[in-house]
Amino acid sequence: MANQKEVLNLETIPVGSLGIIPLEGCRSLGKKVDEFLVEWRTERKSEHKDSLAFTGYQRDSYILKAKVPRFGTGEAKGVILESVRGTDLYLLVDVCNHSLTYHLFGKDNHMSPDDHYQDLKRLIAAVGGKARRITVFMPFLYESRQDKRTSRESLDCAIALQEMIKMGVDNIITFDAHDPRVQNAIPLHGFETIQPTYQFIKALLNNVSGLHIDKEHLMAISPDEGGMSRAIYMADVLKIDMGMFYKRRDYTKVVNGRNPIIAHEFLGSNVEGKDMIIIDDMISSGESVLEVATALKERKAGRIFVCSTFGLFTGGFERFDKAYEIGIIDRVLTTNLIYQAPELLNREWYINCDMSKYIAYLIDTLNHDASISELLDPNERIRGVVSRYRAGEIGGK
């Protein structure tokens, strides 16, 4: 893919001088993305690299200095410490990073998604319309779980999207949006929701041995009807079978803001002896996905691998430790698109899917105003990595 990518972007003129501002909660991911871009642009050969249109094309870093200092009351302001005039600007924000704190009336206060989103708006406001184009990378879409109205309630995600557009954002790029139809709130502006299916499959094949990728030995499972499209895509690209669980809820009660699940009803073929890939957009507390894994084990399924774009683990890691210990799950794969606690990275059952190189490809391509359609469609790359696994070139020990 890298060679094709170099040819694609070799001669096209950049939209503007590239600038990246990772907010504090996204600093480590932004640093990795920056390192890839610096390496590629140093090595890239082009007769136009010294022309005026390519001014600032090759630099030691594309990260622009910015900060969001706070007053004693907890109020803040966005400050950009270098010029952004004419810049093709990319802001990276992780609204789920709960590890960051700020001082509030003498006490440490953990940052909520609301705080991160406000800081993003502060930096957009600090740009003051001077950038040539603004693209926001928001892997976990802010308020994406509040994307539709079922009673007299707010539509927070739609409001946030419209707010960003009104402030001058041109494109919003997110990953595995809870419901992609929320983009209908901004129908005339750029919005992409990207699935990390390739990264899941690649990480799984690199870390697990003995997988037979066919209908007789492997199944893709959706833990609910809402995320069925993810399992359908994985099953289609791997040429395996799929199944899904239907969450039967008690709609007469509300517990922690949702209707409690009574049972998981399974729809699909016989799972006995087959390895399972459960794929979902997020692990919140983990209760639901572990119930699904338990139900599959009761049906005599083989190894169980859980793939989730966002590993929130709001209920901690203990229940996953126990599930791994008693053989309910074998591996859990999540991305580094949101904050990962150090203790998670040390877990024996955990596999980290690094997305920094992929984001760097997207930024590099967009900066050249080239099509990202090939990057959004990973079919060819998935087939390639599966072929290498079958040939024994890659695979877990």
PDB file of N, CA, C and O in Angstrom, residues 212-245:
ATOM      1  N   HIS A 212      -8.258 -21.032  11.260  1.00  0.00           N
ATOM      2  CA  HIS A 212      -8.647 -21.521   9.930  1.00  0.00           C
ATOM      3  C   HIS A 212      -9.722 -20.571   9.408  1.00  0.00           C
ATOM      4  O   HIS A 212     -10.841 -20.547   9.910  1.00  0.00           O
ATOM      5  N   ILE A 213      -9.367 -19.797   8.404  1.00  0.00           N
ATOM      6  CA  ILE A 213     -10.269 -18.741   7.938  1.00  0.00           C
ATOM      7  C   ILE A 213     -11.170 -19.299   6.849  1.00  0.00           C
ATOM      8  O   ILE A 213     -10.937 -19.141   5.652  1.00  0.00           O
ATOM      9  N   ASP A 214     -12.214 -19.998   7.287  1.00  0.00           N
ATOM     10  CA  ASP A 214     -13.223 -20.534   6.372  1.00  0.00           C
ATOM     11  C   ASP A 214     -14.537 -20.715   7.137  1.00  0.00           C
ATOM     12  O   ASP A 214     -14.585 -20.577   8.367  1.00  0.00           O
ATOM     13  N   LYS A 215     -15.597 -21.041   6.430  1.00  0.00           N
ATOM     14  CA  LYS A 215     -16.931 -21.133   7.030  1.00  0.00           C
ATOM     15  C   LYS A 215     -17.044 -22.250   8.061  1.00  0.00           C
ATOM     16  O   LYS A 215     -17.876 -22.175   8.961  1.00  0.00           O
ATOM     17  N   GLU A 216     -16.217 -23.278   7.920  1.00  0.00           N
ATOM     18  CA  GLU A 216     -16.321 -24.424   8.815  1.00  0.00           C
ATOM     19  C   GLU A 216     -15.672 -24.179  10.173  1.00  0.00           C
ATOM     20  O   GLU A 216     -15.956 -24.889  11.134  1.00  0.00           O
ATOM     21  N   HIS A 217     -14.788 -23.193  10.257  1.00  0.00           N
ATOM     22  CA  HIS A 217     -14.014 -23.024  11.482  1.00  0.00           C
ATOM     23  C   HIS A 217     -14.108 -21.637  12.130  1.00  0.00           C
ATOM     24  O   HIS A 217     -13.622 -21.452  13.246  1.00  0.00           O
ATOM     25  N   LEU A 218     -14.689 -20.662  11.458  1.00  0.00           N
ATOM     26  CA  LEU A 218     -14.661 -19.292  11.972  1.00  0.00           C
ATOM     27  C   LEU A 218     -15.980 -18.589  11.685  1.00  0.00           C
ATOM     28  O   LEU A 218     -16.562 -18.763  10.613  1.00  0.00           O
ATOM     29  N   MET A 219     -16.436 -17.788  12.655  1.00  0.00           N
ATOM     30  CA  MET A 219     -17.675 -17.015  12.491  1.00  0.00           C
ATOM     31  C   MET A 219     -17.475 -15.595  13.001  1.00  0.00           C
ATOM     32  O   MET A 219     -16.729 -15.360  13.952  1.00  0.00           O
ATOM     33  N   ALA A 220     -18.146 -14.645  12.348  1.00  0.00           N
ATOM     34  CA  ALA A 220     -18.201 -13.260  12.835  1.00  0.00           C
ATOM     35  C   ALA A 220     -19.535 -13.077  13.552  1.00  0.00           C
ATOM     36  O   ALA A 220     -20.579 -13.478  13.032  1.00  0.00           O
ATOM     37  N   ILE A 221     -19.482 -12.488  14.729  1.00  0.00           N
ATOM     38  CA  ILE A 221     -20.676 -12.358  15.560  1.00  0.00           C
ATOM     39  C   ILE A 221     -20.943 -10.886  15.876  1.00  0.00           C
ATOM     40  O   ILE A 221     -20.042 -10.160  16.301  1.00  0.00           O
ATOM     41  N   SER A 222     -22.185 -10.459  15.675  1.00  0.00           N
ATOM     42  CA  SER A 222     -22.611  -9.133  16.123  1.00  0.00           C
ATOM     43  C   SER A 222     -23.338  -9.293  17.450  1.00  0.00           C
ATOM     44  O   SER A 222     -24.265 -10.110  17.552  1.00  0.00           O
ATOM     45  N   PRO A 223     -22.941  -8.550  18.488  1.00  0.00           N
ATOM     46  CA  PRO A 223     -23.593  -8.699  19.795  1.00  0.00           C
ATOM     47  C   PRO A 223     -24.991  -8.099  19.863  1.00  0.00           C
ATOM     48  O   PRO A 223     -25.706  -8.309  20.834  1.00  0.00           O
ATOM     49  N   ASP A 224     -25.374  -7.336  18.839  1.00  0.00           N
ATOM     50  CA  ASP A 224     -26.727  -6.788  18.797  1.00  0.00           C
ATOM     51  C   ASP A 224     -27.110  -6.498  17.346  1.00  0.00           C
ATOM     52  O   ASP A 224     -26.272  -6.532  16.445  1.00  0.00           O
ATOM     53  N   GLU A 225     -28.385  -6.191  17.154  1.00  0.00           N
ATOM     54  CA  GLU A 225     -28.881  -5.957  15.785  1.00  0.00           C
ATOM     55  C   GLU A 225     -28.378  -4.643  15.213  1.00  0.00           C
ATOM     56  O   GLU A 225     -28.210  -4.491  14.001  1.00  0.00           O
ATOM     57  N   GLY A 226     -28.075  -3.675  16.074  1.00  0.00           N
ATOM     58  CA  GLY A 226     -27.636  -2.358  15.616  1.00  0.00           C
ATOM     59  C   GLY A 226     -26.282  -2.380  14.929  1.00  0.00           C
ATOM     60  O   GLY A 226     -26.017  -1.584  14.029  1.00  0.00           O
ATOM     61  N   GLY A 227     -25.401  -3.289  15.352  1.00  0.00           N
ATOM     62  CA  GLY A 227     -24.058  -3.339  14.778  1.00  0.00           C
ATOM     63  C   GLY A 227     -23.867  -4.458  13.772  1.00  0.00           C
ATOM     64  O   GLY A 227     -22.729  -4.862  13.502  1.00  0.00           O
ATOM     65  N   MET A 228     -24.966  -4.950  13.217  1.00  0.00           N
ATOM     66  CA  MET A 228     -24.881  -6.114  12.340  1.00  0.00           C
ATOM     67  C   MET A 228     -24.055  -5.851  11.085  1.00  0.00           C
ATOM     68  O   MET A 228     -23.405  -6.756  10.547  1.00  0.00           O
ATOM     69  N   SER A 229     -24.039  -4.591  10.600  1.00  0.00           N
ATOM     70  CA  SER A 229     -23.312  -4.282   9.369  1.00  0.00           C
ATOM     71  C   SER A 229     -21.818  -4.558   9.517  1.00  0.00           C
ATOM     72  O   SER A 229     -21.150  -4.946   8.552  1.00  0.00           O
ATOM     73  N   ARG A 230     -21.264  -4.369  10.729  1.00  0.00           N
ATOM     74  CA  ARG A 230     -19.840  -4.635  10.957  1.00  0.00           C
ATOM     75  C   ARG A 230     -19.530  -6.122  10.768  1.00  0.00           C
ATOM     76  O   ARG A 230     -18.551  -6.493  10.120  1.00  0.00           O
ATOM     77  N   ALA A 231     -20.381  -6.966  11.367  1.00  0.00           N
ATOM     78  CA  ALA A 231     -20.174  -8.413  11.259  1.00  0.00           C
ATOM     79  C   ALA A 231     -20.406  -8.899   9.827  1.00  0.00           C
ATOM     80  O   ALA A 231     -19.699  -9.787   9.345  1.00  0.00           O
ATOM     81  N   ILE A 232     -21.372  -8.296   9.142  1.00  0.00           N
ATOM     82  CA  ILE A 232     -21.644  -8.667   7.753  1.00  0.00           C
ATOM     83  C   ILE A 232     -20.431  -8.367   6.888  1.00  0.00           C
ATOM     84  O   ILE A 232     -20.020  -9.180   6.046  1.00  0.00           O
ATOM     85  N   TYR A 233     -19.829  -7.187   7.092  1.00  0.00           N
ATOM     86  CA  TYR A 233     -18.668  -6.811   6.290  1.00  0.00           C
ATOM     87  C   TYR A 233     -17.498  -7.758   6.553  1.00  0.00           C
ATOM     88  O   TYR A 233     -16.850  -8.237   5.616  1.00  0.00           O
ATOM     89  N   MET A 234     -17.229  -8.035   7.840  1.00  0.00           N
ATOM     90  CA  MET A 234     -16.116  -8.922   8.162  1.00  0.00           C
ATOM     91  C   MET A 234     -16.353 -10.325   7.605  1.00  0.00           C
ATOM     92  O   MET A 234     -15.436 -10.953   7.051  1.00  0.00           O
ATOM     93  N   ALA A 235     -17.586 -10.816   7.734  1.00  0.00           N
ATOM     94  CA  ALA A 235     -17.911 -12.145   7.215  1.00  0.00           C
ATOM     95  C   ALA A 235     -17.759 -12.189   5.698  1.00  0.00           C
ATOM     96  O   ALA A 235     -17.252 -13.166   5.141  1.00  0.00           O
ATOM     97  N   ASP A 236     -18.158 -11.120   5.042  1.00  0.00           N
ATOM     98  CA  ASP A 236     -18.078 -11.074   3.586  1.00  0.00           C
ATOM     99  C   ASP A 236     -16.634 -11.042   3.101  1.00  0.00           C
ATOM    100  O   ASP A 236     -16.255 -11.779   2.189  1.00  0.00           O
ATOM    101  N   VAL A 237     -15.809 -10.220   3.723  1.00  0.00           N
ATOM    102  CA  VAL A 237     -14.437 -10.060   3.245  1.00  0.00           C
ATOM    103  C   VAL A 237     -13.572 -11.281   3.585  1.00  0.00           C
ATOM    104  O   VAL A 237     -12.637 -11.614   2.851  1.00  0.00           O
ATOM    105  N   LEU A 238     -13.906 -11.981   4.679  1.00  0.00           N
ATOM    106  CA  LEU A 238     -13.155 -13.176   5.056  1.00  0.00           C
ATOM    107  C   LEU A 238     -13.783 -14.449   4.503  1.00  0.00           C
ATOM    108  O   LEU A 238     -13.217 -15.543   4.657  1.00  0.00           O
ATOM    109  N   LYS A 239     -14.976 -14.316   3.903  1.00  0.00           N
ATOM    110  CA  LYS A 239     -15.717 -15.459   3.354  1.00  0.00           C
ATOM    111  C   LYS A 239     -16.027 -16.486   4.455  1.00  0.00           C
ATOM    112  O   LYS A 239     -15.798 -17.693   4.306  1.00  0.00           O
ATOM    113  N   ILE A 240     -16.552 -15.972   5.571  1.00  0.00           N
ATOM    114  CA  ILE A 240     -16.937 -16.840   6.678  1.00  0.00           C
ATOM    115  C   ILE A 240     -18.410 -16.616   6.999  1.00  0.00           C
ATOM    116  O   ILE A 240     -19.062 -15.728   6.439  1.00  0.00           O
ATOM    117  N   ASP A 241     -18.940 -17.417   7.899  1.00  0.00           N
ATOM    118  CA  ASP A 241     -20.340 -17.305   8.293  1.00  0.00           C
ATOM    119  C   ASP A 241     -20.487 -16.232   9.365  1.00  0.00           C
ATOM    120  O   ASP A 241     -19.504 -15.810   9.978  1.00  0.00           O
ATOM    121  N   MET A 242     -21.714 -15.800   9.617  1.00  0.00           N
ATOM    122  CA  MET A 242     -21.956 -14.806  10.665  1.00  0.00           C
ATOM    123  C   MET A 242     -23.200 -15.150  11.457  1.00  0.00           C
ATOM    124  O   MET A 242     -24.054 -15.928  11.020  1.00  0.00           O
ATOM    125  N   GLY A 243     -23.269 -14.578  12.639  1.00  0.00           N
ATOM    126  CA  GLY A 243     -24.449 -14.719  13.475  1.00  0.00           C
ATOM    127  C   GLY A 243     -24.646 -13.445  14.266  1.00  0.00           C
ATOM    128  O   GLY A 243     -23.778 -12.566  14.281  1.00  0.00           O
ATOM    129  N   MET A 244     -25.778 -13.326  14.932  1.00  0.00           N
ATOM    130  CA  MET A 244     -26.020 -12.124  15.732  1.00  0.00           C
ATOM    131  C   MET A 244     -26.877 -12.453  16.942  1.00  0.00           C
ATOM    132  O   MET A 244     -27.585 -13.466  16.978  1.00  0.00           O
ATOM    133  N   PHE A 245     -26.768 -11.612  17.932  1.00  0.00           N
ATOM    134  CA  PHE A 245     -27.596 -11.730  19.126  1.00  0.00           C
ATOM    135  C   PHE A 245     -28.620 -10.604  19.138  1.00  0.00           C
ATOM    136  O   PHE A 245     -28.319  -9.472  18.744  1.00  0.00           O
TER     137      PHE A 245
END
